[in-house]
mmCIF file of C-alpha atoms and ligand atoms in Angstrom:
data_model
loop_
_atom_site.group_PDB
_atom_site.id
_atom_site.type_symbol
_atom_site.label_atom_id
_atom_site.label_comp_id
_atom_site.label_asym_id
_atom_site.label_seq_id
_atom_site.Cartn_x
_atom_site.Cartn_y
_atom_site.Cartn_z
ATOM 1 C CA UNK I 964 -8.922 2.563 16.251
ATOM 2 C CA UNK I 965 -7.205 5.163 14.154
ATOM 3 C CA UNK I 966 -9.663 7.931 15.440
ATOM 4 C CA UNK I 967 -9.171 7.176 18.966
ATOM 5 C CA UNK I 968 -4.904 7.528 18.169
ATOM 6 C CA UNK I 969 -5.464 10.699 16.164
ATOM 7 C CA UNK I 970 -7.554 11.743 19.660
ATOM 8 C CA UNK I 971 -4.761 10.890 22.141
ATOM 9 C CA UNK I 972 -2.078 12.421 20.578
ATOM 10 C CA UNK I 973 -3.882 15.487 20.871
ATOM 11 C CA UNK I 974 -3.929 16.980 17.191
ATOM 12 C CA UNK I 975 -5.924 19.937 16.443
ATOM 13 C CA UNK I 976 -8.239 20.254 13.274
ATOM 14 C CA UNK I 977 -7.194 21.560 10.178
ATOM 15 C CA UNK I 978 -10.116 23.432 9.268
ATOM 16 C CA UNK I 979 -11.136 26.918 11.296
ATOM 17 C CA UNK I 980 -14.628 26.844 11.078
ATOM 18 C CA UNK I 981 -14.198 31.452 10.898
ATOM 19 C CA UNK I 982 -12.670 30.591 7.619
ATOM 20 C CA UNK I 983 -15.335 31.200 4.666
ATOM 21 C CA UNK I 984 -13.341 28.914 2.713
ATOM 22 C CA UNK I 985 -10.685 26.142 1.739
ATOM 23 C CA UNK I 986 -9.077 28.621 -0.048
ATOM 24 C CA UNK I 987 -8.832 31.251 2.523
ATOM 25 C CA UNK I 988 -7.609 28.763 5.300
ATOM 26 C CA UNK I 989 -5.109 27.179 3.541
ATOM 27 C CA UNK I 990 -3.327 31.042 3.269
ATOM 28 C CA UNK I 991 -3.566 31.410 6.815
ATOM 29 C CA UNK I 992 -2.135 27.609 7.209
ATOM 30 C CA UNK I 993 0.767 28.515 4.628
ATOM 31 C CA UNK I 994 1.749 31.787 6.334
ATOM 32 C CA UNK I 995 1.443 30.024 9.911
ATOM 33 C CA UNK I 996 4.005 27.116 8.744
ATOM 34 C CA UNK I 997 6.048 30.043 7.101
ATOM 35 C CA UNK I 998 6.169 32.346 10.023
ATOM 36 C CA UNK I 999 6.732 29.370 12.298
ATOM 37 C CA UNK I 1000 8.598 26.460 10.626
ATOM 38 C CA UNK I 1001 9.600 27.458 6.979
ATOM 39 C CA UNK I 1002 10.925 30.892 6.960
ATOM 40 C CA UNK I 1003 9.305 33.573 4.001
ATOM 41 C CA UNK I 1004 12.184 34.415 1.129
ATOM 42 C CA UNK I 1005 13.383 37.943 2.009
ATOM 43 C CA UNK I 1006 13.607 39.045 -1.364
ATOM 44 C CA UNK I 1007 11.578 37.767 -4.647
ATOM 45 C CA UNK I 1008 13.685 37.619 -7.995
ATOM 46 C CA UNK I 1009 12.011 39.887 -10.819
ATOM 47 C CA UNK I 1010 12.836 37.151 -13.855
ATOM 48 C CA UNK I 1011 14.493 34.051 -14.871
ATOM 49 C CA UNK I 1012 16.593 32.840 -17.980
ATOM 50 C CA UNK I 1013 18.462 29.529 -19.079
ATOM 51 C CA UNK I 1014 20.985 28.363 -21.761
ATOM 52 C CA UNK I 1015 20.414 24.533 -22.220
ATOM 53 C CA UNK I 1016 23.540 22.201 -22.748
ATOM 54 C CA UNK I 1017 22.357 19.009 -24.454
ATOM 55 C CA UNK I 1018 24.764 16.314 -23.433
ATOM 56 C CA UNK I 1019 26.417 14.146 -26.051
ATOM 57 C CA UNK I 1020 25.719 10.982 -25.554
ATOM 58 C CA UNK I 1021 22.851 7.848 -26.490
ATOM 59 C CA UNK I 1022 20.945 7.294 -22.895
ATOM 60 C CA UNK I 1023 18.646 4.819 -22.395
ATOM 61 C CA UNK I 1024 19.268 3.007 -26.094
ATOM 62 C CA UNK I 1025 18.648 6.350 -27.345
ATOM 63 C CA UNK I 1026 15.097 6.723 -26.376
ATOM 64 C CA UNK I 1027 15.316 9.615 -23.526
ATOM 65 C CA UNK I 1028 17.227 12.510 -23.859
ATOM 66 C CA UNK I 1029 19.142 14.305 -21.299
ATOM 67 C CA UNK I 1030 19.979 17.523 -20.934
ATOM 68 C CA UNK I 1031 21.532 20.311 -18.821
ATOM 69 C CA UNK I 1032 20.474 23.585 -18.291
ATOM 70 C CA UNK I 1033 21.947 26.487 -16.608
ATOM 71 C CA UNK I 1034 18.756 28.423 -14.768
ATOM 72 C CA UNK I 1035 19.761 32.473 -13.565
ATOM 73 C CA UNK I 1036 17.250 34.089 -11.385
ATOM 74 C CA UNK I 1037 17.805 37.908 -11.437
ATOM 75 C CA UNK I 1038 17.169 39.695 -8.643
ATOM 76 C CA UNK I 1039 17.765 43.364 -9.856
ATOM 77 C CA UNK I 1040 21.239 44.268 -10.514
ATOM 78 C CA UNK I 1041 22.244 40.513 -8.817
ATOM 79 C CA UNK I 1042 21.937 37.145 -10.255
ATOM 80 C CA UNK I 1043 22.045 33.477 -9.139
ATOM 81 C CA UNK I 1044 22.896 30.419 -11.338
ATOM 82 C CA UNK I 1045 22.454 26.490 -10.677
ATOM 83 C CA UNK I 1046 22.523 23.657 -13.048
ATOM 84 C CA UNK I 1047 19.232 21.062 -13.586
ATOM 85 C CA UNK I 1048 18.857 18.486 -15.432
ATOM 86 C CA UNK I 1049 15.942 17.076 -17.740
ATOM 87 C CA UNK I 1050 15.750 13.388 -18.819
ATOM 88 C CA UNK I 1051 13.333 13.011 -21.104
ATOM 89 C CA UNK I 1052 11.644 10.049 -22.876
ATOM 90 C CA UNK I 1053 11.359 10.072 -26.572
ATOM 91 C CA UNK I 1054 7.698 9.971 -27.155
ATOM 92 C CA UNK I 1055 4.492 11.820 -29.565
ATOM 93 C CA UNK I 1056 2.265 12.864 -26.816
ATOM 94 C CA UNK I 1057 3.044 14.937 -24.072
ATOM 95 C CA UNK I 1058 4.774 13.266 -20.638
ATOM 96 C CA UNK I 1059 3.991 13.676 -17.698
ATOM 97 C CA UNK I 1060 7.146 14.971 -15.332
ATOM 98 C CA UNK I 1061 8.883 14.818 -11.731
ATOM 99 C CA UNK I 1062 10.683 17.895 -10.496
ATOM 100 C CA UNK I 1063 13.205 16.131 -8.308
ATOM 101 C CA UNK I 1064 14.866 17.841 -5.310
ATOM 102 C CA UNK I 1065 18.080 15.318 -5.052
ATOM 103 C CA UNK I 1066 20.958 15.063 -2.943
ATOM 104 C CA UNK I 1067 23.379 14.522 -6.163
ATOM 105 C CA UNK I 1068 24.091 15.890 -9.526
ATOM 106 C CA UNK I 1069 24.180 12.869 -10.800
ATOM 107 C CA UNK I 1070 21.773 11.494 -13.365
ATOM 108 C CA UNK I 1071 20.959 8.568 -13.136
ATOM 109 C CA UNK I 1072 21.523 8.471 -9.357
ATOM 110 C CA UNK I 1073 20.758 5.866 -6.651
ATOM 111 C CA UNK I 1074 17.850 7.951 -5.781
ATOM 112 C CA UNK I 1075 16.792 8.650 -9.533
ATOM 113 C CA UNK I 1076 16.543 5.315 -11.522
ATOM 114 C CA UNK I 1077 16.280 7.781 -14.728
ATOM 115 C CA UNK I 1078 16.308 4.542 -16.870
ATOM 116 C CA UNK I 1079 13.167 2.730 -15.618
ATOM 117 C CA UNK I 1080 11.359 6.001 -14.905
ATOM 118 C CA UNK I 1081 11.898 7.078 -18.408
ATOM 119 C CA UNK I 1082 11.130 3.369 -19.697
ATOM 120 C CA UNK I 1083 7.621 4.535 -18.046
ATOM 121 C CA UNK I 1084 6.785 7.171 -19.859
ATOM 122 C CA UNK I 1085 7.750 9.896 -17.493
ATOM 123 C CA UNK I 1086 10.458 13.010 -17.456
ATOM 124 C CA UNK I 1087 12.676 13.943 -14.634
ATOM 125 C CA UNK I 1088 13.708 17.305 -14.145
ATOM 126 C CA UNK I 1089 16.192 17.295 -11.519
ATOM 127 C CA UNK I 1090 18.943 19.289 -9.549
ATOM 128 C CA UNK I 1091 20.993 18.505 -6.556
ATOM 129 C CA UNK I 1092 20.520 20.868 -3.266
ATOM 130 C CA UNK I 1093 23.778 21.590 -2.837
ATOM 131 C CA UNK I 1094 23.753 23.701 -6.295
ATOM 132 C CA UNK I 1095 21.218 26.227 -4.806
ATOM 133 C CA UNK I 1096 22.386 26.607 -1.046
ATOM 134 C CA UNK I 1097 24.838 24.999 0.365
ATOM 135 C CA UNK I 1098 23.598 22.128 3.244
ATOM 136 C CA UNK I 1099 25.488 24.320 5.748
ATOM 137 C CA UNK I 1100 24.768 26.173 9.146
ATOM 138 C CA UNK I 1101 27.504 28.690 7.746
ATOM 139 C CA UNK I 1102 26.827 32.495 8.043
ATOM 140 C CA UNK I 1103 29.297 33.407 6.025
ATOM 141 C CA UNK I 1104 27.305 34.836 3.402
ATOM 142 C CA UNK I 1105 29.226 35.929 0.914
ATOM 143 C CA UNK I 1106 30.472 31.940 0.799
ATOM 144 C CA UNK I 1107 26.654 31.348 -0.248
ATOM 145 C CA UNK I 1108 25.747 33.464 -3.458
ATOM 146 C CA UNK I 1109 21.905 33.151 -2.889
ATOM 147 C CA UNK I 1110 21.865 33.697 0.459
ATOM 148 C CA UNK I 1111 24.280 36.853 -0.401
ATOM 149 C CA UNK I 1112 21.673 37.966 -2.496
ATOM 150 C CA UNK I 1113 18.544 37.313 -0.683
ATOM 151 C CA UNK I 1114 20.165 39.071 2.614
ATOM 152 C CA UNK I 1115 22.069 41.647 0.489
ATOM 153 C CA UNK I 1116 20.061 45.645 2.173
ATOM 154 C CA UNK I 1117 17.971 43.216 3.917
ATOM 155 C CA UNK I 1118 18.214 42.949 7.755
ATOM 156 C CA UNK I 1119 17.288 39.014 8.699
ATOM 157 C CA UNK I 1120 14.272 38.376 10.589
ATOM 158 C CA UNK I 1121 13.023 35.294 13.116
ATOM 159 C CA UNK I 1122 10.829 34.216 10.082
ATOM 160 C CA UNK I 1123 13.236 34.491 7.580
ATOM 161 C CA UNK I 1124 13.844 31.612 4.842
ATOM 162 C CA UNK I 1125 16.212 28.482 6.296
ATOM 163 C CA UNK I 1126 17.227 26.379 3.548
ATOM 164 C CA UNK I 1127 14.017 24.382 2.600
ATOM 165 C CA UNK I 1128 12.334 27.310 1.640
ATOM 166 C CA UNK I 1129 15.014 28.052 -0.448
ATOM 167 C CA UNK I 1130 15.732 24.521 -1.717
ATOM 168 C CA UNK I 1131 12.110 24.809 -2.243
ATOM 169 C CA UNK I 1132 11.960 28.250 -4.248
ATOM 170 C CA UNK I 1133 14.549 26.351 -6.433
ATOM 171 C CA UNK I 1134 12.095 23.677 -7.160
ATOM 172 C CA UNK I 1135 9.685 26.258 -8.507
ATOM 173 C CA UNK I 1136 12.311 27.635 -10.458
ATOM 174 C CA UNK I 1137 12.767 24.102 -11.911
ATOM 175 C CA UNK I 1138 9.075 24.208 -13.352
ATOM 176 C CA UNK I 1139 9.576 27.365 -14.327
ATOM 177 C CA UNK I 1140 11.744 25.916 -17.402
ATOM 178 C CA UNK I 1141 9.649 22.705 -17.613
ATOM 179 C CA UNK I 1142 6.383 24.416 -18.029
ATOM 180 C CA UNK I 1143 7.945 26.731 -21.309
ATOM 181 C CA UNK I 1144 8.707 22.439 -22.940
ATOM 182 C CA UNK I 1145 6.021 21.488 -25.209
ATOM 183 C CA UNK I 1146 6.811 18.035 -24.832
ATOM 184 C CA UNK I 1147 6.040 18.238 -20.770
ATOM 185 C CA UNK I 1148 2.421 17.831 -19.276
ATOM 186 C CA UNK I 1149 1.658 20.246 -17.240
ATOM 187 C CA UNK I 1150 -1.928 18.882 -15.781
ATOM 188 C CA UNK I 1151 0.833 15.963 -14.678
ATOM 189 C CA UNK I 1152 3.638 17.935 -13.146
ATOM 190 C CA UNK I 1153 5.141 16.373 -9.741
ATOM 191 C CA UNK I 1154 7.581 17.547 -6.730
ATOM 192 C CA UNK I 1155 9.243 14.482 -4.843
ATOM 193 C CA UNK I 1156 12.294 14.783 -2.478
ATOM 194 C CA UNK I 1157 13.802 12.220 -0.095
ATOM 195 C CA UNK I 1158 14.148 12.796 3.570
ATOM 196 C CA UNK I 1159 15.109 16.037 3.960
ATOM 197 C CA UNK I 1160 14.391 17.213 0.691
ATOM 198 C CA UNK I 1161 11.025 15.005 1.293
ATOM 199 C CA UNK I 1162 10.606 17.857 3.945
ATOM 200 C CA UNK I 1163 11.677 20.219 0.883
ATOM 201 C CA UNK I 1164 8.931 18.622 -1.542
ATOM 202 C CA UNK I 1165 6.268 19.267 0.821
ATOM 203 C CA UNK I 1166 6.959 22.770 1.302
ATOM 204 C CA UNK I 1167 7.733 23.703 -2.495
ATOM 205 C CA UNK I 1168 3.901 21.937 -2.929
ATOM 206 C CA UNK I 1169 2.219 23.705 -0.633
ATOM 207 C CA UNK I 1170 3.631 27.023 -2.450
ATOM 208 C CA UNK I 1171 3.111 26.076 -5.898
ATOM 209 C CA UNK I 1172 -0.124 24.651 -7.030
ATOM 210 C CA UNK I 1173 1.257 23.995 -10.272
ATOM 211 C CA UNK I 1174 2.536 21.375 -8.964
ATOM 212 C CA UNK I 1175 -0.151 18.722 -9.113
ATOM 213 C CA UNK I 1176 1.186 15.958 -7.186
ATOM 214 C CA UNK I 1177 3.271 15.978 -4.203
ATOM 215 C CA UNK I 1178 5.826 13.472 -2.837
ATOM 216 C CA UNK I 1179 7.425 12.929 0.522
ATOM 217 C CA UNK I 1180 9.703 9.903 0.430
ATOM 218 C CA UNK I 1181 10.660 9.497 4.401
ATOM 219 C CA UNK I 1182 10.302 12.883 5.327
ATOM 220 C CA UNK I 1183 9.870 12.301 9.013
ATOM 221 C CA UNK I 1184 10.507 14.780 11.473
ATOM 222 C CA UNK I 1185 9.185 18.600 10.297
ATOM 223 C CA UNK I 1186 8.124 16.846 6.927
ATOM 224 C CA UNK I 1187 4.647 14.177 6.908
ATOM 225 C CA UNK I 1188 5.100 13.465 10.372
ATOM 226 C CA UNK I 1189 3.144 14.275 13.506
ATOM 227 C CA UNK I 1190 4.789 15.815 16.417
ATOM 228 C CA UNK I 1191 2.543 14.845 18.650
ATOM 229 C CA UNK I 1192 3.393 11.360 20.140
ATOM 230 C CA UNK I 1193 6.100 11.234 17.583
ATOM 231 C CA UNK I 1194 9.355 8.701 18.411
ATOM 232 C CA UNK I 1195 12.452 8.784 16.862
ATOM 233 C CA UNK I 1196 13.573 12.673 15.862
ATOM 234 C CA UNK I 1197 12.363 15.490 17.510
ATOM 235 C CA UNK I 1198 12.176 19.507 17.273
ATOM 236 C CA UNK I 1199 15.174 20.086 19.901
ATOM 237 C CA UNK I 1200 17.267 17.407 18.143
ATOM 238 C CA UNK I 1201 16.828 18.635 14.367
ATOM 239 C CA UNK I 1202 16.965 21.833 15.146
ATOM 240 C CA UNK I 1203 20.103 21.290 17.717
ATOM 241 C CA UNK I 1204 21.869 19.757 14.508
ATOM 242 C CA UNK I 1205 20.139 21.146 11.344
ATOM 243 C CA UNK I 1206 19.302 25.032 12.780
ATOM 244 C CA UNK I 1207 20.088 26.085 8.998
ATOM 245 C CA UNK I 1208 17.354 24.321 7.871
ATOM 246 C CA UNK I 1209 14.591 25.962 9.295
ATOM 247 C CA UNK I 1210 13.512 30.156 10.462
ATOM 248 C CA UNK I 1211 14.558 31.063 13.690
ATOM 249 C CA UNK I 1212 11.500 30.845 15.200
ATOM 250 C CA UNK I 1213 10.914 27.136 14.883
ATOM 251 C CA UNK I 1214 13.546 26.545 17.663
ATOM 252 C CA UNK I 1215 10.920 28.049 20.518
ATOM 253 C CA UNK I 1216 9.184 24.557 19.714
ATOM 254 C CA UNK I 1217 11.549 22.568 20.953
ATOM 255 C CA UNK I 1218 10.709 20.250 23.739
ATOM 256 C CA UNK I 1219 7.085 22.108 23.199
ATOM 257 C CA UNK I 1220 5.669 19.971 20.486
ATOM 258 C CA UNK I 1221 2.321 20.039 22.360
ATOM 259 C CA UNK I 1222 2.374 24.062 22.186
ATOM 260 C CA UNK I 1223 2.519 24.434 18.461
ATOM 261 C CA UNK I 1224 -0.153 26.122 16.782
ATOM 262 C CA UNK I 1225 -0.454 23.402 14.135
ATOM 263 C CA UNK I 1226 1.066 19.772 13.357
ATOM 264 C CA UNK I 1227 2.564 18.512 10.524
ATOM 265 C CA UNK I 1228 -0.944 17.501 8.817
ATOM 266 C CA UNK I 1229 -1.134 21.074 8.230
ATOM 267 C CA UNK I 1230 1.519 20.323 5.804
ATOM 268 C CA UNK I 1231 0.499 17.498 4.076
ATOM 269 C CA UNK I 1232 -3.199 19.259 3.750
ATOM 270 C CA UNK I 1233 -1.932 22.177 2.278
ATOM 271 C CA UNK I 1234 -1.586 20.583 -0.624
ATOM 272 C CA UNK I 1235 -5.114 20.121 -1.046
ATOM 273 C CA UNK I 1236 -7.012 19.752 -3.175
ATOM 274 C CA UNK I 1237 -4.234 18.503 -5.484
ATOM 275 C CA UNK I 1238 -2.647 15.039 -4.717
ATOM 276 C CA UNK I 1239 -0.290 14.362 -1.898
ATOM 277 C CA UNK I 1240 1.452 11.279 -1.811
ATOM 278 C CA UNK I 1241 3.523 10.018 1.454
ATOM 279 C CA UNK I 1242 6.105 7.131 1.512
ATOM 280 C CA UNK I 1243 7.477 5.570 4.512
ATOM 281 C CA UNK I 1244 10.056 2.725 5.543
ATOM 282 C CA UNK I 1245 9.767 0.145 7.734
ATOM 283 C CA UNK I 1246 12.665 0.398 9.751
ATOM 284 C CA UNK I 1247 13.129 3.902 9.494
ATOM 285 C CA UNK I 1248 12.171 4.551 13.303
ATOM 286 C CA UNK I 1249 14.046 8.209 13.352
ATOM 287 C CA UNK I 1250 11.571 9.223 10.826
ATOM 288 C CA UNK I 1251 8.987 6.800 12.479
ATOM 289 C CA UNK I 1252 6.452 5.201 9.821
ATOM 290 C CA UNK I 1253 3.279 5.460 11.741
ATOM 291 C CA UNK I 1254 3.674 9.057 12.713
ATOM 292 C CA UNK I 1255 3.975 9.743 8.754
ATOM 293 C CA UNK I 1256 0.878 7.669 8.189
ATOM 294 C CA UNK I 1257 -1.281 9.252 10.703
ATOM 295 C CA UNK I 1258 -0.776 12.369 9.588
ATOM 296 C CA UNK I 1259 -1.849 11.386 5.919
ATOM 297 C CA UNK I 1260 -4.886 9.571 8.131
ATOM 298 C CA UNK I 1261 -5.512 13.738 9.836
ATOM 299 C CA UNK I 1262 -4.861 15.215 6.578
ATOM 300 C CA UNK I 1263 -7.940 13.279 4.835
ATOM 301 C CA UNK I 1264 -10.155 15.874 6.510
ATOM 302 C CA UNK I 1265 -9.533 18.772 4.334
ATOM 303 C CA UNK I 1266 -10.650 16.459 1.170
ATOM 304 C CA UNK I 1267 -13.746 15.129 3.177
ATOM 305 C CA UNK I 1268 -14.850 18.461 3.963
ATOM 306 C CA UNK I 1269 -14.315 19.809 0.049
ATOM 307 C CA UNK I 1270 -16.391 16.549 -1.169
ATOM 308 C CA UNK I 1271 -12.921 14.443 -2.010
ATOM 309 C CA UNK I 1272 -11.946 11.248 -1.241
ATOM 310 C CA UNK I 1273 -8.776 11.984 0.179
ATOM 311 C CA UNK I 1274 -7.345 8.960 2.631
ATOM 312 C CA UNK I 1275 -8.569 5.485 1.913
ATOM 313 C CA UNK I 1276 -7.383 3.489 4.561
ATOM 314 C CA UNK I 1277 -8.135 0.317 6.551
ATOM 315 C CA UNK I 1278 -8.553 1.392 10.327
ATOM 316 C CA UNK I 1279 -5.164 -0.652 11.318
ATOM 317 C CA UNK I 1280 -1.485 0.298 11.824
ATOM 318 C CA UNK I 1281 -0.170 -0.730 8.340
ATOM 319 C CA UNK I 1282 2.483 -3.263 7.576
ATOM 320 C CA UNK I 1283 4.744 -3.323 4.553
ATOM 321 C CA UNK I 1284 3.885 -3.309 2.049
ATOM 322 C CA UNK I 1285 1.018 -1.599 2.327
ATOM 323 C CA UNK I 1286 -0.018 0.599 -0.064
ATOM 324 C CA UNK I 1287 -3.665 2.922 -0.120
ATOM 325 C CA UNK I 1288 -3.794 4.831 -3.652
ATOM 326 C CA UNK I 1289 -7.883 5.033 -4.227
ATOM 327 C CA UNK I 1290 -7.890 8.771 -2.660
ATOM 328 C CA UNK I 1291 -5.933 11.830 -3.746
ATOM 329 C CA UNK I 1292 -3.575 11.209 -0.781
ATOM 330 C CA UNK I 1293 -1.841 7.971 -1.574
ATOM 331 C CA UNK I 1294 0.797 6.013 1.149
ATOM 332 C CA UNK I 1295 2.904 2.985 1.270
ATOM 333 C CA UNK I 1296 5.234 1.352 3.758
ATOM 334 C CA UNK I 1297 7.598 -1.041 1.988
ATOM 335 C CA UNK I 1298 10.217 -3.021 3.630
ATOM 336 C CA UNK I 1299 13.670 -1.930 4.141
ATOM 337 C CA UNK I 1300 15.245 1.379 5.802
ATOM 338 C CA UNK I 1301 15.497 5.059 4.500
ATOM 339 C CA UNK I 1302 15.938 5.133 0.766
ATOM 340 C CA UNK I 1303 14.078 6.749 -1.854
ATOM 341 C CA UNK I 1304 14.362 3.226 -4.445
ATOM 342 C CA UNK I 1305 13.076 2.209 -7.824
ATOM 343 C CA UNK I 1306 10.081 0.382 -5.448
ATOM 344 C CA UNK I 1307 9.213 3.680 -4.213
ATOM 345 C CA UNK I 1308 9.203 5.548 -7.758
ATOM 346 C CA UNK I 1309 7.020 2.364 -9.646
ATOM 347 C CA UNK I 1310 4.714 2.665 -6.689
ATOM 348 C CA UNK I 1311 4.557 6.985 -7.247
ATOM 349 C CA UNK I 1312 4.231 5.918 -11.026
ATOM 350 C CA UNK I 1313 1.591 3.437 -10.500
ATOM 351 C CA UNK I 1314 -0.525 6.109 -8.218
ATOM 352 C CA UNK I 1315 0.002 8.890 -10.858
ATOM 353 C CA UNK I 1316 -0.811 6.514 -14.142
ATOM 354 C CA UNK I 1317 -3.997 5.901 -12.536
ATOM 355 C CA UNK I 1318 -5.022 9.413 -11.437
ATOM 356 C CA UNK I 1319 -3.802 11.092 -14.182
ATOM 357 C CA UNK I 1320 -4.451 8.561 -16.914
ATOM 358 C CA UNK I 1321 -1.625 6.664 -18.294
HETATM 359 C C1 GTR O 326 18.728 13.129 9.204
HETATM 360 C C2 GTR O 326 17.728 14.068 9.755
HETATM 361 C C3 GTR O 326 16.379 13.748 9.186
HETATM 362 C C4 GTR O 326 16.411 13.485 7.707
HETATM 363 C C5 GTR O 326 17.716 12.914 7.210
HETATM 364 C C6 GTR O 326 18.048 13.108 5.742
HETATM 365 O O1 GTR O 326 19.965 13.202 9.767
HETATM 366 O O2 GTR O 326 17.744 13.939 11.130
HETATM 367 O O3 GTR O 326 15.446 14.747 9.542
HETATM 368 O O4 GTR O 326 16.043 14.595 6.987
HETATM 369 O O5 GTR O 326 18.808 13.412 7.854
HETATM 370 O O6 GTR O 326 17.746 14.123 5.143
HETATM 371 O O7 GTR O 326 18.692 12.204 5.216
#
């Protein structure tokens, strides 16, 4: 059933069969989705530095610890500053850790049940959005410091970084300063984002295979989902209202979703061989749930062809809750609408404590 849906939406392979190998095909995927979707940064920074700010006060019965840290990324003579935050369990052996791309400061949050997750036996490093580039179709760049610094001498192109590229470049940044903590694992190092920052997740895990495990919570439209056949959101509508996000060239699909050179399983594979983990909601029909699930179902075969069990799956539409975590890309659908909840993060910790080893 699933292979005939995957069939009539039309959705190309993943694989070339000119590439010589995984490795060389998903560089050609990762430009294509740059050059296309994502946007490339303009500018790389040469170094980074950080002055850490524990904060005073007993969290979680006093066994995490939280602290905040001021990252700078210097580009040359320029540099750009933005606050993250680590909560970190109190514990012998090393932890593994979430980099988490939120929508607040705030920790915890109503999307980061710090608490429980540290009650689990995993860190959060986290940092909200807005701190690295503002959510904003402005081009007012000197109202933007990074985007005043990656366009400073530098004349912008069609395929030039929209803002979850650079939401995403923060993200690496992130591990950057998590990977110098003894105390973190890095074999056990995560990226998950909600929604748009879902989107964000993806794209900072397809760039940065130290990440091990990748996490789209309701990503939808130019995040898990297939365009093809998709309901709900659509290229002409996200770009009509979120242009910023994206290069300029992604607008040229709009209302030509059957044109595209790829689909969004291009995404979710390019995460492969590493884990890639998808979450969708029931009634969250603008990001549409079976769209996101198909594409994990199109994904599986990158990891088929390299030998992995990547999707296991029953050949059904799935109801909530439904959750597949045997293969390296893991899926639920619980009940409820868009919201990245504690359900969604013990189901993520649940996957990872039985890939990685509790
Ligand atoms: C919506 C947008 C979606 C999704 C969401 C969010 O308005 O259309 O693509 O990203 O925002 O980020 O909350």
């Amino acid at each position: 059933m699933l292979e005939n849906l995957i069939k009539e939406r039309g959705l190309m392979p993943i694989w070339d069969e000119k590439a010589q190998s995984w490795e060389e095909r998903r560089k050609e995927i990762i430009d294509l989705l740059c050059m296309e979707e994502y946007g490339f940064m303009p500018k790389e920074h040469d170094s980074l530095s950080w002055e850490v700010i524990p904060q005073d006060y007993i969290f979680c019965a006093g066994r995490a610890r939280i602290s905040k840290v001021i990252l700078t990324a210097h580009f040359g003579e320029d540099s750009f500053s933005f606050p993250i935050y680590t909560s970190i369990p109190e514990r012998k052996e090393k932890v593994p850790f979430f980099v988490h791309i939120n929508f607040r400061d705030a920790v915890p949050d109503r999307y980061l049940p710090v608490e429980e997750i540290c009650d689990r036996g995993y860190a959060v490093v986290s940092f909200c959005y807005n701190d690295v580039t503002m959510d904003e179709q402005t081009c007012k760049l000197e109202s933007d410091p990074l985007v005043e610094i990656l366009y400073k001498g530098v004349e912008k192109q069609p395929y030039h970084a929209g803002k979850i590229r650079m939401w995403a470049w923060a993200a690496s940044r992130a591990l950057d300063y998590a990977l110098t903590l003894e105390c973190l694992d890095p074999d056990r190092a995560a990226v998950i984002g909600h929604s748009r920052l879902g989107k964000t997740a993806l794209v900072a895990g397809m760039l940065d295979e130290r990440f091990k495990m990748v996490i789209s919570n309701d990503s939808g439209c130019s995040g898990a989902a297939i365009l093809r056949g998709k309901k709900g959101e659509m290229i002409e509508k996200i770009t009509n209202v979120f242009p910023h996000w994206f290069c300029d060239n992604y607008k040229k699909y709009a209302g030509k979703e059957d044109e595209q050179p790829f689909d969004q399983h291009f995404l979710v594979a390019a995460s492969a061989p590493r884990h890639v983990y998808v979450a969708s909601a029931e009634l969250d029909w603008w990001a549409d749930p079976v769209s996101e699930f198909l594409s994990c179902y199109a994904a599986d075969e990158v990891y088929r062809k390299l030998g992995l069990t990547g999707f296991v799956c029953e050949d059904v539409i799935p109801q909530p809750l439904c959750k597949y975590q045997e293969g390296m890309i893991g899926y639920h659908v619980r009940t409820g609408d868009h919201y990245l909840g504690r359900e969604d993060w013990n189901l993520y910790i649940d996957y990872m404590d039985k890939h990685f080893g509790a």
